[in-house]
C-alpha atoms as one frame of an Amber mdcrd trajectory, in Angstrom:
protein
 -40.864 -10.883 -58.715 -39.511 -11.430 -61.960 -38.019 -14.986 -62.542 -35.528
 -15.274 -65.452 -35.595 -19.053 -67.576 -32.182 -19.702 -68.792 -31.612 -19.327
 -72.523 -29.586 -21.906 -74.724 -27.330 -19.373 -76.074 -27.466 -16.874 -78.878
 -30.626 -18.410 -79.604 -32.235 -16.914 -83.222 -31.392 -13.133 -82.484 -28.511
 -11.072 -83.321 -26.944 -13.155 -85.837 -25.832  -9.667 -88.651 -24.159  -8.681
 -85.533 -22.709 -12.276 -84.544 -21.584 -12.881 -88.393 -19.706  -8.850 -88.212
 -17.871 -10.145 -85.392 -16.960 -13.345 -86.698 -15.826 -11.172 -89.885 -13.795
  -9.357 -87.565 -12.244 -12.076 -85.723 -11.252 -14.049 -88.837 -13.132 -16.990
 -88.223 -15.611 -19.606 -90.005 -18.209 -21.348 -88.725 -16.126 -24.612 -88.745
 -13.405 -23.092 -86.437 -13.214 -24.166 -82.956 -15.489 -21.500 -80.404 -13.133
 -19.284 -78.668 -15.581 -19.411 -75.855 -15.166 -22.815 -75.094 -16.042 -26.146
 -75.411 -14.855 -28.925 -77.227 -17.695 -27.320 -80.627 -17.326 -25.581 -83.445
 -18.699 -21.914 -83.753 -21.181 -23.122 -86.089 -22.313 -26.125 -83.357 -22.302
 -23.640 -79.945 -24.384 -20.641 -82.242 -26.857 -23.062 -83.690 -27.914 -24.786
 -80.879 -31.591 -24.828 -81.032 -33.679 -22.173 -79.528 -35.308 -23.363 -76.005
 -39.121 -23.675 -76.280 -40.628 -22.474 -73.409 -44.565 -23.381 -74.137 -45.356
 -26.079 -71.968 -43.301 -25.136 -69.003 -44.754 -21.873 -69.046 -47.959 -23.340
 -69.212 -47.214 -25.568 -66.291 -46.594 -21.813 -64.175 -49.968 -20.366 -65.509
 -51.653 -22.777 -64.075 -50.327 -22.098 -60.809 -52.217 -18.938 -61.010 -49.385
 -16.527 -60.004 -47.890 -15.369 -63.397 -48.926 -11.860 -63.928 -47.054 -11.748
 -67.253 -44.268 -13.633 -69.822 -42.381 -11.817 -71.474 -39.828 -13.836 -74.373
 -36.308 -12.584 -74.404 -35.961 -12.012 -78.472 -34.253  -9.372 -80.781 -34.154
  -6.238 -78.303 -32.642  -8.116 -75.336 -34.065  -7.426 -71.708 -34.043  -3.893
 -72.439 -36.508  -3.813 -75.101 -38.577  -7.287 -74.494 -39.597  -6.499 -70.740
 -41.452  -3.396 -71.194 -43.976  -4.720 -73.623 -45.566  -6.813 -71.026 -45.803
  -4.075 -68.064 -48.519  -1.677 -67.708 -47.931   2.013 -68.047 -45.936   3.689
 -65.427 -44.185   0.252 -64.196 -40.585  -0.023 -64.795 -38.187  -3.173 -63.523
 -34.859  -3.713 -62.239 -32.740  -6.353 -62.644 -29.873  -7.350 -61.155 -27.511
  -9.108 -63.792 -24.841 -10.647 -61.504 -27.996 -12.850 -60.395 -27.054 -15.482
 -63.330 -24.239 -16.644 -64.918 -23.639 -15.725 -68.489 -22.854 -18.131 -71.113
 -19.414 -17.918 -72.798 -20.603 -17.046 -75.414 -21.857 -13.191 -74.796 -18.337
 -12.617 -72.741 -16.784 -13.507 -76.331 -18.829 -11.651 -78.508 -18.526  -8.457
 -76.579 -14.693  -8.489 -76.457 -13.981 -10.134 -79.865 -16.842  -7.188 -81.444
 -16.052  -4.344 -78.582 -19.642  -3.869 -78.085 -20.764  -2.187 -74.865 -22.760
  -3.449 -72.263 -25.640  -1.301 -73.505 -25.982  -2.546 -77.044 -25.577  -6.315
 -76.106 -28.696  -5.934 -73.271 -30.310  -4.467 -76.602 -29.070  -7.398 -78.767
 -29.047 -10.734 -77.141 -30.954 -12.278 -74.274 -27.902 -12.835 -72.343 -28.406
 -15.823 -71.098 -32.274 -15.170 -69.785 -34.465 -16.878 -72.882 -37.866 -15.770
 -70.630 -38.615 -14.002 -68.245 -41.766 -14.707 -65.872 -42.976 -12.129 -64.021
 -45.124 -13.348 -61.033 -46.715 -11.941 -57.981 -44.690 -12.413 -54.964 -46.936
 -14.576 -52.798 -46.978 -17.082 -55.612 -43.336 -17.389 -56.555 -42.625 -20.589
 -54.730 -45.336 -22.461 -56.494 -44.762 -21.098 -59.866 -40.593 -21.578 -59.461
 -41.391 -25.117 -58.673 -43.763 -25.446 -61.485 -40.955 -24.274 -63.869 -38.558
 -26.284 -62.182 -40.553 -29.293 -62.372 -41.330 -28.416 -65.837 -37.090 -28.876
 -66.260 -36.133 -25.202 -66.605 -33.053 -23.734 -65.209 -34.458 -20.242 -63.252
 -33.320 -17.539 -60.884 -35.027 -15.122 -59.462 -33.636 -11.827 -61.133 -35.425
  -8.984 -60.356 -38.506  -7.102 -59.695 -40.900  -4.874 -60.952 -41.066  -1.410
 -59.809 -43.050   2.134 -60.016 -40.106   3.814 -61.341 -41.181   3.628 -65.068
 -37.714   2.612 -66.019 -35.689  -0.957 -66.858 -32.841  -0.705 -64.892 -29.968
  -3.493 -65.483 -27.498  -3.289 -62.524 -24.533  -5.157 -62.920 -24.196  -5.852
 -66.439 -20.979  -7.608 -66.788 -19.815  -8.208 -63.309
């Protein structure tokens, strides 16, 4: 079972392709975010990167996680794989979570498909926990005790591949 921590936003990746799209949209950092909110764009992107350590380490100790893998530059597409064996693939189903504003904004204001920004940004999944399914309970409630935000968003598989199912819907 793979549960997904929620991110804080952009958090520290994808910022050439956050400024480009800014440049496109003719705004500043000090302009209201078109994506909501009563901040500026400068205030909503900077918003400090969650820390996962020591809620993380509260779900090791449960004795279920199997692997962690940290949702960085290369999105879900790129960031999952490095922590599965050979041959094991995952699939996640997107629709699980909502989104922040924020990704919904960049990908209309830049016209960036759906594949790039799973390659870009973590989407609004800052961590992803992958943990064996007997132990999920106990290592959700560790997390959530811990004060993440998590939903269970996929699972891993034999197919080999990372499959995103509904990517923006």
């Amino acid at each position: 079972v793979i549960l997904g921590l929620a991110s804080s936003g952009v958090h520290s990746n994808g910022f050439s392709l956050v400024r480009r799209v800014m440049e496109k949209a003719g705004l500043d950092f000090n302009d209201a975010a078109p994506f909501g909110g009563a901040l500026t764009i400068g205030e909503a992107l900077l918003t400090p990167t969650r820390i996962y350590v020591n809620s993380c380490l509260a779900a090791i100790k449960t004795g279920g996680v199997s692997g962690l893998a940290h949702i960085t530059g290369g999105g879900l597409k790129e960031n999952l794989p490095r922590v599965l064996a050979d041959g094991l693939g995952v699939e996640i189903d997107c629709r699980r979570w909502a989104m922040p504003a924020v990704f919904g904004w960049l990908r209309e204001a830049g016209k960036i498909d759906w594949d790039e920004m799973a390659r870009t940004f973590n989407l609004g999944i800052g961590m992803a926990v992958i943990v064996r399914p007997d132990k999920a309970d106990a290592v959700a409630a560790a997390l959530e005790e811990a004060g993440e935000t998590l939903t269970v968003i996929g699972e891993v598989t034999a197919s080999g591949e990372i499959v995103l199912s509904g990517l923006g819907g």
